[in-house]
Short mmCIF file of C-alpha atoms in Angstrom, two decimals:
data_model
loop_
_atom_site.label_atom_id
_atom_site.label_comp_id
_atom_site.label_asym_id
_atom_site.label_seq_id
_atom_site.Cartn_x
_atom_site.Cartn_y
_atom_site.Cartn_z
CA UNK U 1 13.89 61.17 76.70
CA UNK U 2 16.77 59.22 75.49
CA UNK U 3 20.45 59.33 75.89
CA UNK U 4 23.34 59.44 73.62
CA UNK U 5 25.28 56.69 73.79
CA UNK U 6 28.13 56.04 76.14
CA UNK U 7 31.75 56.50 75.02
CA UNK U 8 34.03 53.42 74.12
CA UNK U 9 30.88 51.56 71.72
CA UNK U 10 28.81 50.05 74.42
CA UNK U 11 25.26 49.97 73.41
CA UNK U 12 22.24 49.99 75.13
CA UNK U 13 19.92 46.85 74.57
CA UNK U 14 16.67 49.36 75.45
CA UNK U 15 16.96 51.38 72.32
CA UNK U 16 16.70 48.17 69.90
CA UNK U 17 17.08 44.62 70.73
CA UNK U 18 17.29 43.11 67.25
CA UNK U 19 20.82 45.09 67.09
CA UNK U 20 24.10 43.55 68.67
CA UNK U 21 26.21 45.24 70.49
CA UNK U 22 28.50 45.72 67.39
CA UNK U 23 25.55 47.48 65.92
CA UNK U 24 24.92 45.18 63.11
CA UNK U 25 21.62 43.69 62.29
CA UNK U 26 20.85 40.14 63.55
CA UNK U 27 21.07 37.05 60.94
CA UNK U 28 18.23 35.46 59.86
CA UNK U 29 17.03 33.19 62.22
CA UNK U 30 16.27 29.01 61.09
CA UNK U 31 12.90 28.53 60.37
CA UNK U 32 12.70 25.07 61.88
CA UNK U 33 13.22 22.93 58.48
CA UNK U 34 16.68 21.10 58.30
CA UNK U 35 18.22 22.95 54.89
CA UNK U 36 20.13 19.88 54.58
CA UNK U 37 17.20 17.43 54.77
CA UNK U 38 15.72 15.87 50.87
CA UNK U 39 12.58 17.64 49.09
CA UNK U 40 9.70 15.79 49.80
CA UNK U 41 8.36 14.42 47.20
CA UNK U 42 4.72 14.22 48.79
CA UNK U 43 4.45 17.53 49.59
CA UNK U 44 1.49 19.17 48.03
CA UNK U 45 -0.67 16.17 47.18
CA UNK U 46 -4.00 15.42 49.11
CA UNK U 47 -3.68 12.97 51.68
CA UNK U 48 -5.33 10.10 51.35
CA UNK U 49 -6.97 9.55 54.72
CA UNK U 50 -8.35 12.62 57.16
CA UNK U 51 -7.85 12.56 61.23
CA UNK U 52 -4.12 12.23 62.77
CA UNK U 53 -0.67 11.23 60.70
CA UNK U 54 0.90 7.94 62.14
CA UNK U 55 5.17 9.29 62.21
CA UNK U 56 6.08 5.87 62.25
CA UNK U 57 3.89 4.95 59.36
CA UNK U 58 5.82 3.55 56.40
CA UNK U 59 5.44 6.20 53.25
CA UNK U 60 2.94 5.05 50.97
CA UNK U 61 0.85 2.81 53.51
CA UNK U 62 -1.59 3.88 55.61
CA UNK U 63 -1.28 4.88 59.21
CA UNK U 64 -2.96 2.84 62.10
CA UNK U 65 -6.53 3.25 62.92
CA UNK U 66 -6.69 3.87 66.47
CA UNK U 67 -9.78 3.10 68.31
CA UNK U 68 -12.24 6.66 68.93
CA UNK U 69 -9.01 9.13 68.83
CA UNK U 70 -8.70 9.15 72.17
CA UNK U 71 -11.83 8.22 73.43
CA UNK U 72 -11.71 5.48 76.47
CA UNK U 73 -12.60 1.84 75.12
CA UNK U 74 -15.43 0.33 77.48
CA UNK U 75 -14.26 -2.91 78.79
CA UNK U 76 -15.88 -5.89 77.81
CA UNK U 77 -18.29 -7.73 80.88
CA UNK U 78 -16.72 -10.63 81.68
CA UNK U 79 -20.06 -12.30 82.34
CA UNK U 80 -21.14 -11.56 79.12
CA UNK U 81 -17.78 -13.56 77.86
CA UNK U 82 -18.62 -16.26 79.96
CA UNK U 83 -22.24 -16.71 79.09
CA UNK U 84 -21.47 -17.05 75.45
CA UNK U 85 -18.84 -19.46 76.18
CA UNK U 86 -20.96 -21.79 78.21
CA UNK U 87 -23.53 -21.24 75.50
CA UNK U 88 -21.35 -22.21 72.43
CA UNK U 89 -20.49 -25.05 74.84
CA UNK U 90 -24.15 -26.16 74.99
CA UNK U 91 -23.94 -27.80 71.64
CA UNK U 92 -21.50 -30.41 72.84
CA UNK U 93 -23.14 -30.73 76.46
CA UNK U 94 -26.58 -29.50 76.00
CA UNK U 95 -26.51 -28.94 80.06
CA UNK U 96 -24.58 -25.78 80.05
CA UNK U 97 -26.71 -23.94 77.00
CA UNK U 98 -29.90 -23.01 79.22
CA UNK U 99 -27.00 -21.35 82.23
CA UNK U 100 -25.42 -19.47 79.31
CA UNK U 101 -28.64 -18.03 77.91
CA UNK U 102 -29.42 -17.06 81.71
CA UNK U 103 -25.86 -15.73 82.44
CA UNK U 104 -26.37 -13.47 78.95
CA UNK U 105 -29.77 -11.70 80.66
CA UNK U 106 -27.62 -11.35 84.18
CA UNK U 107 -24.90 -9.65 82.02
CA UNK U 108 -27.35 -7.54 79.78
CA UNK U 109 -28.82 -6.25 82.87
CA UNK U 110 -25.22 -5.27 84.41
CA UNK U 111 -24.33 -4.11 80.80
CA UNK U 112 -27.16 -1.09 81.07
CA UNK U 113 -26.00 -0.25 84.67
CA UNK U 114 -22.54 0.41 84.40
CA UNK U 115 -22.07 0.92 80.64
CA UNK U 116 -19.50 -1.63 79.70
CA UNK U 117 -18.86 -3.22 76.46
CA UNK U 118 -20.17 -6.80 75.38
CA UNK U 119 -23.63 -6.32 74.49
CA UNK U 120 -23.36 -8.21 71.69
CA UNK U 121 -21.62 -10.72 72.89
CA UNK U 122 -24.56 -10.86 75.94
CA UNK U 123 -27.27 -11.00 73.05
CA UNK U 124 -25.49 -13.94 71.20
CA UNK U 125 -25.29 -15.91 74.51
CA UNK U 126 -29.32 -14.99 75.19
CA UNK U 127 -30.05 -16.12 71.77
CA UNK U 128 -28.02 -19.40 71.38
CA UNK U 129 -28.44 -20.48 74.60
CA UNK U 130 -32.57 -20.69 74.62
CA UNK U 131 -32.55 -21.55 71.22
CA UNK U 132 -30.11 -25.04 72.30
CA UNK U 133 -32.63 -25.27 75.50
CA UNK U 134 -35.50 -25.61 73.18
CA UNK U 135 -33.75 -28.33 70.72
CA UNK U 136 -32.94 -29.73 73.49
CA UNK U 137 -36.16 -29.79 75.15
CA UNK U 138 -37.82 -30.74 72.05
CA UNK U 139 -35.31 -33.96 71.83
CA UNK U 140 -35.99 -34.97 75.17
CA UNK U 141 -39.77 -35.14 74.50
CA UNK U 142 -39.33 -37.36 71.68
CA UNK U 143 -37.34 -39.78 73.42
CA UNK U 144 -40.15 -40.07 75.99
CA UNK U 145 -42.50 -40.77 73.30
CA UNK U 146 -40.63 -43.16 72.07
CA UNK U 147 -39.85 -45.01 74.90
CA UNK U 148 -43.36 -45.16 76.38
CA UNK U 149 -44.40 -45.98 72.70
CA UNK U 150 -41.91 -48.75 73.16
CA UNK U 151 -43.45 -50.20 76.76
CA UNK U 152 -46.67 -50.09 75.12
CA UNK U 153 -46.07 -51.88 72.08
CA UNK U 154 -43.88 -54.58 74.29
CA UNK U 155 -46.58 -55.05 76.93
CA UNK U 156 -49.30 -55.32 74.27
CA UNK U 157 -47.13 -58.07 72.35
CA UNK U 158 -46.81 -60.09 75.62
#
């Protein structure tokens, strides 16, 4: 059931809320774009990358890759830093290689337990280090040889 409307032009927002009180229809309401802003002169063409838009991107470049979209980065074992360092050290000191290679297996092992990042960095330390503990193995038994070939050859001479 409705109701006339009162006297004196009051209207009753019920009956049809897109209609004012004067009883005239509503303007059009903004659509969101600024009518004042320039055409784009991109708009319509492919873009040239898929995934997110950087908006602080300059036009014509592209945006910044970010790392997973979102995804946590694992951090990187710290033992597996240090073994490669002490490692890479090993070809100056030679002492420090054989600890590096045996840090890197310490840090590979903690690297499957708690799923942090450095793996590679573990396996490069493994690999460096034992291969720098052989050379230096290897030079160490020829400079035995040669010095007992030395005492030999001296107390043969004498």
């Amino acid at each position: 059931m409705t109701y006339p409307p009162p006297p004196g032009g009051w209207h009753d927002p019920s009956a049809d809320p897109t209609l004012p009180v004067s009883g005239q229809p509503i303007p059009a309401q903004p659509t969101g774009k600024d009518p004042y802003a320039p055409a784009d002169p991109y708009a319509g063409a492919v873009p040239a990358q898929a995934g997110p838009v950087d908006p602080y991107a300059m036009a014509g470049y592209p945006g910044a890759a970010y790392p997973g979209y979102g995804q946590p980065v694992a951090k990187t074992n710290s033992m597996a830093i240090a073994a490669l360092v002490l490692s890479l050290v090993g070809f100056a000191s030679c002492i420090t290689a054989p600890v590096g290679a045996i840090l890197g297996h310490v840090a590979m092992k903690q690297i499957r337990q708690t799923g942090e990042g450095g793996e590679g960095m573990a396996k490069a330390a493994i690999i460096v280090g034992w291969i720098l503990t052989g050379l230096l193995l290897l030079l160490l038994a020829f400079y035995i040889v040669v010095i007992v070939l030395a005492v030999m050859d001296a107390s043969s001479t004498s």
